[in-house]
Amino acid sequence: MKLKIKVNINGIASICWAASIFSYMFQCYWRGLAKLIVPLLIVFLMLEITRIKFPFQKEWIKLFMVYIIYLSISFAISCFNGTSINVALRFYLILCAIPLALCIKEPRFEIEWRILKVISVIKSMTILLTWLDVFITQDYMEYRSWALESGVGDIYILHGIPFIQLLGTSIFVMLFICDFLKNGRFTMYGLLMIITAVAAGNSAYILGIFVFITLYYLRKFKDWILDKNWRAFIAIPIALIVIFQFGRYAVDSLNSKKEYSNAVRLEQVHVLMDTNFIIGNGLGDSVNKTGNFRNYNGDTYFELQTLYIYYQIGILGLFFFYILTLIPYTGKNNRWKLIAYISYLIYTFFNPYCFDSTHIFSVLLISNCIPEQHYIESKEEARNK
């Protein structure tokens, strides 16, 4: 008698997604979870491999194969030069996974989205409760000591305002963007994500929200003008007020830390530009330099993480990557997905929140949560009737 076991691939994929997201969000409280994020995410991607829909089928696949060969040569060069195989392999897998993740179209992604919303709300509550406790007591030393000793971020007060900068918060901006475009309006969940991002106090998060809102309302303003819609004249001052307030907050946040942060970033520009302009120094190649503000020996995360990828694979590798990840979002029906992705690229350029698991999560969300243009327009028309 044969025993037949029916395996629910979709259920296993959802479990891997939930476990990976949970590990990502709560790695700051249990450091061991950090090791589970990428393996679980890779298993999820492997289970979803049949859902991949390549844009411009032949052209994209050909370019992707050239890209894979290029990365493989870079990987071989790195290993030959003595780079750690584990580090080189890690960047190889991430740079391969991001374009593929972007092409996954999961019709059942609503389940993953709901799982993510529940976990992110719980994480948001922990951030906001910490913020509230520090704000009321104006005492952050115990929290900061824990964060620095655990290597999970930093918690401090600046001008009486707490900054809760912990691992696992960099995706909150993208959660707001996806929720906003998915629903076509501000929701309680979206506002909670904004509040949490602001509570984290990272100027890059504020920049991301500011860039998205600016691009969104500029696009809307153009449509209103073309349609000669009188409501544009009501929306213009509201949009300007929102943009101005976010812009002022972003500038204030940047100015409060700019002297030190800008000096560090400028130093990193000099350090990371010292590579082969065309092909880079090879995947995972470590920076063996000591600056005035930091010892960079063995570092794989930088404030300017995009430049570190350039340091590894050169301008040619970056060109392949951006072409492969931008092509799927071209076309009229994908304009909002393109705006979301551009917003992500802009705000992560100045911080180490790209070319990692956050990048993979973000493109999965953009591709599967943000509806196509015609669907968003039909929802807006129905709401306006």
JSON list of N, CA, C and O in Angstrom, two decimals, residues 55-56 102 105 181 219 326-342 366-368 370-376:
[
{"chain": "A", "resi": 55, "resn": "PRO", "atom": "N", "xyz": [9.51, 40.09, -18.38]},
{"chain": "A", "resi": 55, "resn": "PRO", "atom": "CA", "xyz": [9.08, 41.17, -19.26]},
{"chain": "A", "resi": 55, "resn": "PRO", "atom": "C", "xyz": [9.89, 41.13, -20.56]},
{"chain": "A", "resi": 55, "resn": "PRO", "atom": "O", "xyz": [11.07, 40.79, -20.53]},
{"chain": "A", "resi": 56, "resn": "PHE", "atom": "N", "xyz": [9.27, 41.46, -21.66]},
{"chain": "A", "resi": 56, "resn": "PHE", "atom": "CA", "xyz": [9.97, 41.46, -22.95]},
{"chain": "A", "resi": 56, "resn": "PHE", "atom": "C", "xyz": [10.80, 40.18, -23.09]},
{"chain": "A", "resi": 56, "resn": "PHE", "atom": "O", "xyz": [12.02, 40.22, -23.28]},
{"chain": "A", "resi": 102, "resn": "LEU", "atom": "N", "xyz": [11.84, 40.47, -8.68]},
{"chain": "A", "resi": 102, "resn": "LEU", "atom": "CA", "xyz": [11.06, 41.55, -9.27]},
{"chain": "A", "resi": 102, "resn": "LEU", "atom": "C", "xyz": [10.09, 41.02, -10.33]},
{"chain": "A", "resi": 102, "resn": "LEU", "atom": "O", "xyz": [9.05, 41.63, -10.57]},
{"chain": "A", "resi": 105, "resn": "LYS", "atom": "N", "xyz": [5.19, 37.11, -10.12]},
{"chain": "A", "resi": 105, "resn": "LYS", "atom": "CA", "xyz": [3.81, 37.59, -10.06]},
{"chain": "A", "resi": 105, "resn": "LYS", "atom": "C", "xyz": [2.97, 36.51, -9.37]},
{"chain": "A", "resi": 105, "resn": "LYS", "atom": "O", "xyz": [2.55, 35.54, -10.00]},
{"chain": "A", "resi": 181, "resn": "LEU", "atom": "N", "xyz": [-0.70, 53.08, -2.61]},
{"chain": "A", "resi": 181, "resn": "LEU", "atom": "CA", "xyz": [-1.03, 52.83, -4.01]},
{"chain": "A", "resi": 181, "resn": "LEU", "atom": "C", "xyz": [-2.03, 51.68, -4.17]},
{"chain": "A", "resi": 181, "resn": "LEU", "atom": "O", "xyz": [-2.83, 51.68, -5.11]},
{"chain": "A", "resi": 219, "resn": "ARG", "atom": "N", "xyz": [2.54, 63.88, -10.46]},
{"chain": "A", "resi": 219, "resn": "ARG", "atom": "CA", "xyz": [1.90, 63.08, -11.51]},
{"chain": "A", "resi": 219, "resn": "ARG", "atom": "C", "xyz": [0.41, 63.35, -11.53]},
{"chain": "A", "resi": 219, "resn": "ARG", "atom": "O", "xyz": [-0.20, 63.49, -12.60]},
{"chain": "A", "resi": 326, "resn": "LEU", "atom": "N", "xyz": [14.69, 47.95, -14.02]},
{"chain": "A", "resi": 326, "resn": "LEU", "atom": "CA", "xyz": [13.81, 49.05, -14.44]},
{"chain": "A", "resi": 326, "resn": "LEU", "atom": "C", "xyz": [12.90, 48.64, -15.60]},
{"chain": "A", "resi": 326, "resn": "LEU", "atom": "O", "xyz": [11.77, 49.13, -15.71]},
{"chain": "A", "resi": 327, "resn": "ILE", "atom": "N", "xyz": [13.38, 47.74, -16.48]},
{"chain": "A", "resi": 327, "resn": "ILE", "atom": "CA", "xyz": [12.59, 47.32, -17.64]},
{"chain": "A", "resi": 327, "resn": "ILE", "atom": "C", "xyz": [11.20, 46.79, -17.24]},
{"chain": "A", "resi": 327, "resn": "ILE", "atom": "O", "xyz": [10.19, 47.15, -17.87]},
{"chain": "A", "resi": 328, "resn": "PRO", "atom": "N", "xyz": [11.09, 45.93, -16.20]},
{"chain": "A", "resi": 328, "resn": "PRO", "atom": "CA", "xyz": [9.77, 45.40, -15.85]},
{"chain": "A", "resi": 328, "resn": "PRO", "atom": "C", "xyz": [8.76, 46.47, -15.44]},
{"chain": "A", "resi": 328, "resn": "PRO", "atom": "O", "xyz": [7.55, 46.22, -15.47]},
{"chain": "A", "resi": 329, "resn": "TYR", "atom": "N", "xyz": [9.23, 47.64, -15.04]},
{"chain": "A", "resi": 329, "resn": "TYR", "atom": "CA", "xyz": [8.33, 48.70, -14.59]},
{"chain": "A", "resi": 329, "resn": "TYR", "atom": "C", "xyz": [8.10, 49.78, -15.65]},
{"chain": "A", "resi": 329, "resn": "TYR", "atom": "O", "xyz": [7.60, 50.85, -15.33]},
{"chain": "A", "resi": 330, "resn": "THR", "atom": "N", "xyz": [8.51, 49.50, -16.87]},
{"chain": "A", "resi": 330, "resn": "THR", "atom": "CA", "xyz": [8.25, 50.46, -17.94]},
{"chain": "A", "resi": 330, "resn": "THR", "atom": "C", "xyz": [6.86, 50.18, -18.52]},
{"chain": "A", "resi": 330, "resn": "THR", "atom": "O", "xyz": [6.29, 49.12, -18.33]},
{"chain": "A", "resi": 331, "resn": "GLY", "atom": "N", "xyz": [6.32, 51.16, -19.22]},
{"chain": "A", "resi": 331, "resn": "GLY", "atom": "CA", "xyz": [4.98, 51.01, -19.79]},
{"chain": "A", "resi": 331, "resn": "GLY", "atom": "C", "xyz": [3.96, 51.78, -18.99]},
{"chain": "A", "resi": 331, "resn": "GLY", "atom": "O", "xyz": [4.12, 52.01, -17.79]},
{"chain": "A", "resi": 332, "resn": "LYS", "atom": "N", "xyz": [2.90, 52.20, -19.65]},
{"chain": "A", "resi": 332, "resn": "LYS", "atom": "CA", "xyz": [1.87, 53.04, -19.03]},
{"chain": "A", "resi": 332, "resn": "LYS", "atom": "C", "xyz": [1.24, 52.40, -17.81]},
{"chain": "A", "resi": 332, "resn": "LYS", "atom": "O", "xyz": [1.00, 53.07, -16.80]},
{"chain": "A", "resi": 333, "resn": "ASN", "atom": "N", "xyz": [0.95, 51.11, -17.87]},
{"chain": "A", "resi": 333, "resn": "ASN", "atom": "CA", "xyz": [0.25, 50.45, -16.76]},
{"chain": "A", "resi": 333, "resn": "ASN", "atom": "C", "xyz": [1.12, 50.25, -15.53]},
{"chain": "A", "resi": 333, "resn": "ASN", "atom": "O", "xyz": [0.61, 49.89, -14.47]},
{"chain": "A", "resi": 334, "resn": "ASN", "atom": "N", "xyz": [2.43, 50.46, -15.66]},
{"chain": "A", "resi": 334, "resn": "ASN", "atom": "CA", "xyz": [3.34, 50.24, -14.53]},
{"chain": "A", "resi": 334, "resn": "ASN", "atom": "C", "xyz": [3.93, 51.54, -13.98]},
{"chain": "A", "resi": 334, "resn": "ASN", "atom": "O", "xyz": [4.91, 51.50, -13.25]},
{"chain": "A", "resi": 335, "resn": "ARG", "atom": "N", "xyz": [3.34, 52.66, -14.34]},
{"chain": "A", "resi": 335, "resn": "ARG", "atom": "CA", "xyz": [3.96, 53.94, -13.96]},
{"chain": "A", "resi": 335, "resn": "ARG", "atom": "C", "xyz": [4.04, 54.12, -12.44]},
{"chain": "A", "resi": 335, "resn": "ARG", "atom": "O", "xyz": [5.02, 54.68, -11.94]},
{"chain": "A", "resi": 336, "resn": "TRP", "atom": "N", "xyz": [3.02, 53.63, -11.70]},
{"chain": "A", "resi": 336, "resn": "TRP", "atom": "CA", "xyz": [3.06, 53.80, -10.25]},
{"chain": "A", "resi": 336, "resn": "TRP", "atom": "C", "xyz": [4.08, 52.86, -9.62]},
{"chain": "A", "resi": 336, "resn": "TRP", "atom": "O", "xyz": [4.70, 53.19, -8.60]},
{"chain": "A", "resi": 337, "resn": "LYS", "atom": "N", "xyz": [4.26, 51.69, -10.22]},
{"chain": "A", "resi": 337, "resn": "LYS", "atom": "CA", "xyz": [5.30, 50.77, -9.75]},
{"chain": "A", "resi": 337, "resn": "LYS", "atom": "C", "xyz": [6.68, 51.40, -9.98]},
{"chain": "A", "resi": 337, "resn": "LYS", "atom": "O", "xyz": [7.57, 51.29, -9.14]},
{"chain": "A", "resi": 338, "resn": "LEU", "atom": "N", "xyz": [6.83, 52.05, -11.11]},
{"chain": "A", "resi": 338, "resn": "LEU", "atom": "CA", "xyz": [8.10, 52.72, -11.42]},
{"chain": "A", "resi": 338, "resn": "LEU", "atom": "C", "xyz": [8.37, 53.84, -10.43]},
{"chain": "A", "resi": 338, "resn": "LEU", "atom": "O", "xyz": [9.51, 54.00, -9.94]},
{"chain": "A", "resi": 339, "resn": "ILE", "atom": "N", "xyz": [7.35, 54.62, -10.11]},
{"chain": "A", "resi": 339, "resn": "ILE", "atom": "CA", "xyz": [7.52, 55.72, -9.14]},
{"chain": "A", "resi": 339, "resn": "ILE", "atom": "C", "xyz": [7.90, 55.16, -7.77]},
{"chain": "A", "resi": 339, "resn": "ILE", "atom": "O", "xyz": [8.76, 55.71, -7.08]},
{"chain": "A", "resi": 340, "resn": "ALA", "atom": "N", "xyz": [7.25, 54.05, -7.37]},
{"chain": "A", "resi": 340, "resn": "ALA", "atom": "CA", "xyz": [7.58, 53.44, -6.07]},
{"chain": "A", "resi": 340, "resn": "ALA", "atom": "C", "xyz": [9.03, 52.95, -6.06]},
{"chain": "A", "resi": 340, "resn": "ALA", "atom": "O", "xyz": [9.75, 53.16, -5.07]},
{"chain": "A", "resi": 341, "resn": "TYR", "atom": "N", "xyz": [9.46, 52.33, -7.14]},
{"chain": "A", "resi": 341, "resn": "TYR", "atom": "CA", "xyz": [10.82, 51.79, -7.19]},
{"chain": "A", "resi": 341, "resn": "TYR", "atom": "C", "xyz": [11.86, 52.91, -7.24]},
{"chain": "A", "resi": 341, "resn": "TYR", "atom": "O", "xyz": [12.91, 52.83, -6.57]},
{"chain": "A", "resi": 342, "resn": "ILE", "atom": "N", "xyz": [11.59, 53.96, -8.00]},
{"chain": "A", "resi": 342, "resn": "ILE", "atom": "CA", "xyz": [12.51, 55.10, -8.04]},
{"chain": "A", "resi": 342, "resn": "ILE", "atom": "C", "xyz": [12.62, 55.75, -6.67]},
{"chain": "A", "resi": 342, "resn": "ILE", "atom": "O", "xyz": [13.72, 56.13, -6.24]},
{"chain": "A", "resi": 366, "resn": "ILE", "atom": "N", "xyz": [6.44, 45.67, -4.49]},
{"chain": "A", "resi": 366, "resn": "ILE", "atom": "CA", "xyz": [6.09, 46.55, -5.60]},
{"chain": "A", "resi": 366, "resn": "ILE", "atom": "C", "xyz": [5.43, 45.77, -6.72]},
{"chain": "A", "resi": 366, "resn": "ILE", "atom": "O", "xyz": [4.42, 46.19, -7.29]},
{"chain": "A", "resi": 367, "resn": "SER", "atom": "N", "xyz": [5.99, 44.62, -7.07]},
{"chain": "A", "resi": 367, "resn": "SER", "atom": "CA", "xyz": [5.49, 43.82, -8.19]},
{"chain": "A", "resi": 367, "resn": "SER", "atom": "C", "xyz": [4.13, 43.18, -7.91]},
{"chain": "A", "resi": 367, "resn": "SER", "atom": "O", "xyz": [3.34, 42.97, -8.83]},
{"chain": "A", "resi": 368, "resn": "ASN", "atom": "N", "xyz": [3.86, 42.88, -6.63]},
{"chain": "A", "resi": 368, "resn": "ASN", "atom": "CA", "xyz": [2.67, 42.10, -6.32]},
{"chain": "A", "resi": 368, "resn": "ASN", "atom": "C", "xyz": [1.58, 42.84, -5.56]},
{"chain": "A", "resi": 368, "resn": "ASN", "atom": "O", "xyz": [0.44, 42.38, -5.53]},
{"chain": "A", "resi": 370, "resn": "ILE", "atom": "N", "xyz": [1.18, 46.56, -5.69]},
{"chain": "A", "resi": 370, "resn": "ILE", "atom": "CA", "xyz": [0.73, 47.77, -6.38]},
{"chain": "A", "resi": 370, "resn": "ILE", "atom": "C", "xyz": [0.00, 47.39, -7.65]},
{"chain": "A", "resi": 370, "resn": "ILE", "atom": "O", "xyz": [0.57, 46.75, -8.53]},
{"chain": "A", "resi": 371, "resn": "PRO", "atom": "N", "xyz": [-1.28, 47.76, -7.77]},
{"chain": "A", "resi": 371, "resn": "PRO", "atom": "CA", "xyz": [-2.05, 47.40, -8.96]},
{"chain": "A", "resi": 371, "resn": "PRO", "atom": "C", "xyz": [-1.54, 48.13, -10.20]},
{"chain": "A", "resi": 371, "resn": "PRO", "atom": "O", "xyz": [-0.80, 49.12, -10.10]},
{"chain": "A", "resi": 372, "resn": "GLU", "atom": "N", "xyz": [-1.96, 47.65, -11.36]},
{"chain": "A", "resi": 372, "resn": "GLU", "atom": "CA", "xyz": [-1.60, 48.33, -12.59]},
{"chain": "A", "resi": 372, "resn": "GLU", "atom": "C", "xyz": [-2.37, 49.65, -12.71]},
{"chain": "A", "resi": 372, "resn": "GLU", "atom": "O", "xyz": [-3.39, 49.86, -12.05]},
{"chain": "A", "resi": 373, "resn": "GLN", "atom": "N", "xyz": [-1.89, 50.53, -13.57]},
{"chain": "A", "resi": 373, "resn": "GLN", "atom": "CA", "xyz": [-2.41, 51.87, -13.70]},
{"chain": "A", "resi": 373, "resn": "GLN", "atom": "C", "xyz": [-3.92, 51.90, -13.95]},
{"chain": "A", "resi": 373, "resn": "GLN", "atom": "O", "xyz": [-4.65, 52.65, -13.30]},
{"chain": "A", "resi": 374, "resn": "HIS", "atom": "N", "xyz": [-4.40, 51.08, -14.87]},
{"chain": "A", "resi": 374, "resn": "HIS", "atom": "CA", "xyz": [-5.82, 51.15, -15.22]},
{"chain": "A", "resi": 374, "resn": "HIS", "atom": "C", "xyz": [-6.71, 50.73, -14.06]},
{"chain": "A", "resi": 374, "resn": "HIS", "atom": "O", "xyz": [-7.82, 51.23, -13.89]},
{"chain": "A", "resi": 375, "resn": "TYR", "atom": "N", "xyz": [-6.20, 49.82, -13.19]},
{"chain": "A", "resi": 375, "resn": "TYR", "atom": "CA", "xyz": [-6.98, 49.39, -12.03]},
{"chain": "A", "resi": 375, "resn": "TYR", "atom": "C", "xyz": [-7.07, 50.51, -11.00]},
{"chain": "A", "resi": 375, "resn": "TYR", "atom": "O", "xyz": [-8.13, 50.76, -10.43]},
{"chain": "A", "resi": 376, "resn": "ILE", "atom": "N", "xyz": [-5.97, 51.23, -10.77]},
{"chain": "A", "resi": 376, "resn": "ILE", "atom": "CA", "xyz": [-5.97, 52.35, -9.83]},
{"chain": "A", "resi": 376, "resn": "ILE", "atom": "C", "xyz": [-6.90, 53.44, -10.32]},
{"chain": "A", "resi": 376, "resn": "ILE", "atom": "O", "xyz": [-7.68, 54.02, -9.54]}
]
